[in-house]
Amino acid sequence: MGYVEKSRRKAFLLAGFVGMFFCGIGDILFAFRGEGEPKAISGMMSMNITKVPLIFYELSFFIGIIAMVGYWLGSRAMYSYLKDTFAGEHSKLLKTYGFGALMMSLGIFGIHSICTMAIIALRASAGAGLTPEQIDEHFSVLIMPFMVGTAWQTIADLLVAVTYIIMVVKKLIPISKKWLICGPVVLYVIFNIIKAVLSAATDSTLLPKLFAGGETWGLSFMFLAVYFAVKKDSEN
C-alpha cells in the first residue's frame, strides 16, 4: 500500500470513516429485495422485488464506489500510521492488515456495485414477467457475484478485524479498548442479535433491515478510532 504523509492522514482517515458510514446505508438499501412468495435465485429475492424502488439499488451502486475510494484512502493512512508506529516490529501483523485492507477495497466495490447490477438485472427480469423457474434457469449465473463477493469480503473482513483487535488489545494502537465495542466484529454480532430479536418479536420486515450494516459501520468507527489516535500523536 502507498505511504501517506503525516499531514494527510487525518483527512484520509475521515474519508474512510465517511465512506464506510455511507456504505452502511448502502447495506440497508441492498437488503431490500422484495417480500413474500414466490422467491427466485435460491430464495435470494422475492418476485415482489419490482415493488422496491429502483433508486434503492442505484444509490447502493454509487455508494459502493464512494465507499471503495473512502476505504482505500482510510486504509492507506492507517497502514502508514501503523508502519511508522511499529518501526519495523510486528511485520507479520502489519502485512496481514495490509493484505486484508487491499482485499477489502476491491471487495466493497464487488459487493455493492457489481452485486447491485446483478440485482437490477434480476428485478428487470421479474418485471418483464418471467417466472421464478425461468429466472432460476436462465439467470442463475447472476448468483456468482454474490458467492464470490461474499467469500472475498468475509476473508478480508476477518483479516482486518482480527488484526485491529490484536493491535488495540496489545495497545499497539493507543486507544481505549472500549472502541472494540463498536468495531467490525463486535458490532456485527450485536446487529445480528438485534435483527434476530426484531424478526422474532415483531411482524416488521423494515426494522431488521435497518441493522444490515453491522460490520460496515464497525469499519467506519475503526477509522474514526485511529483518527483520534493520529490526532493525539500529532498534538504530542
Short mmCIF file of C-alpha atoms in Angstrom, two decimals, residues 94 162 196 234:
data_model
loop_
_atom_site.label_atom_id
_atom_site.label_comp_id
_atom_site.label_asym_id
_atom_site.label_seq_id
_atom_site.Cartn_x
_atom_site.Cartn_y
_atom_site.Cartn_z
CA LEU A 94 1.19 -5.28 9.60
CA VAL A 162 -8.80 -9.61 13.85
CA ALA A 196 -32.89 -11.81 15.18
CA SER A 234 0.26 14.85 16.22
#
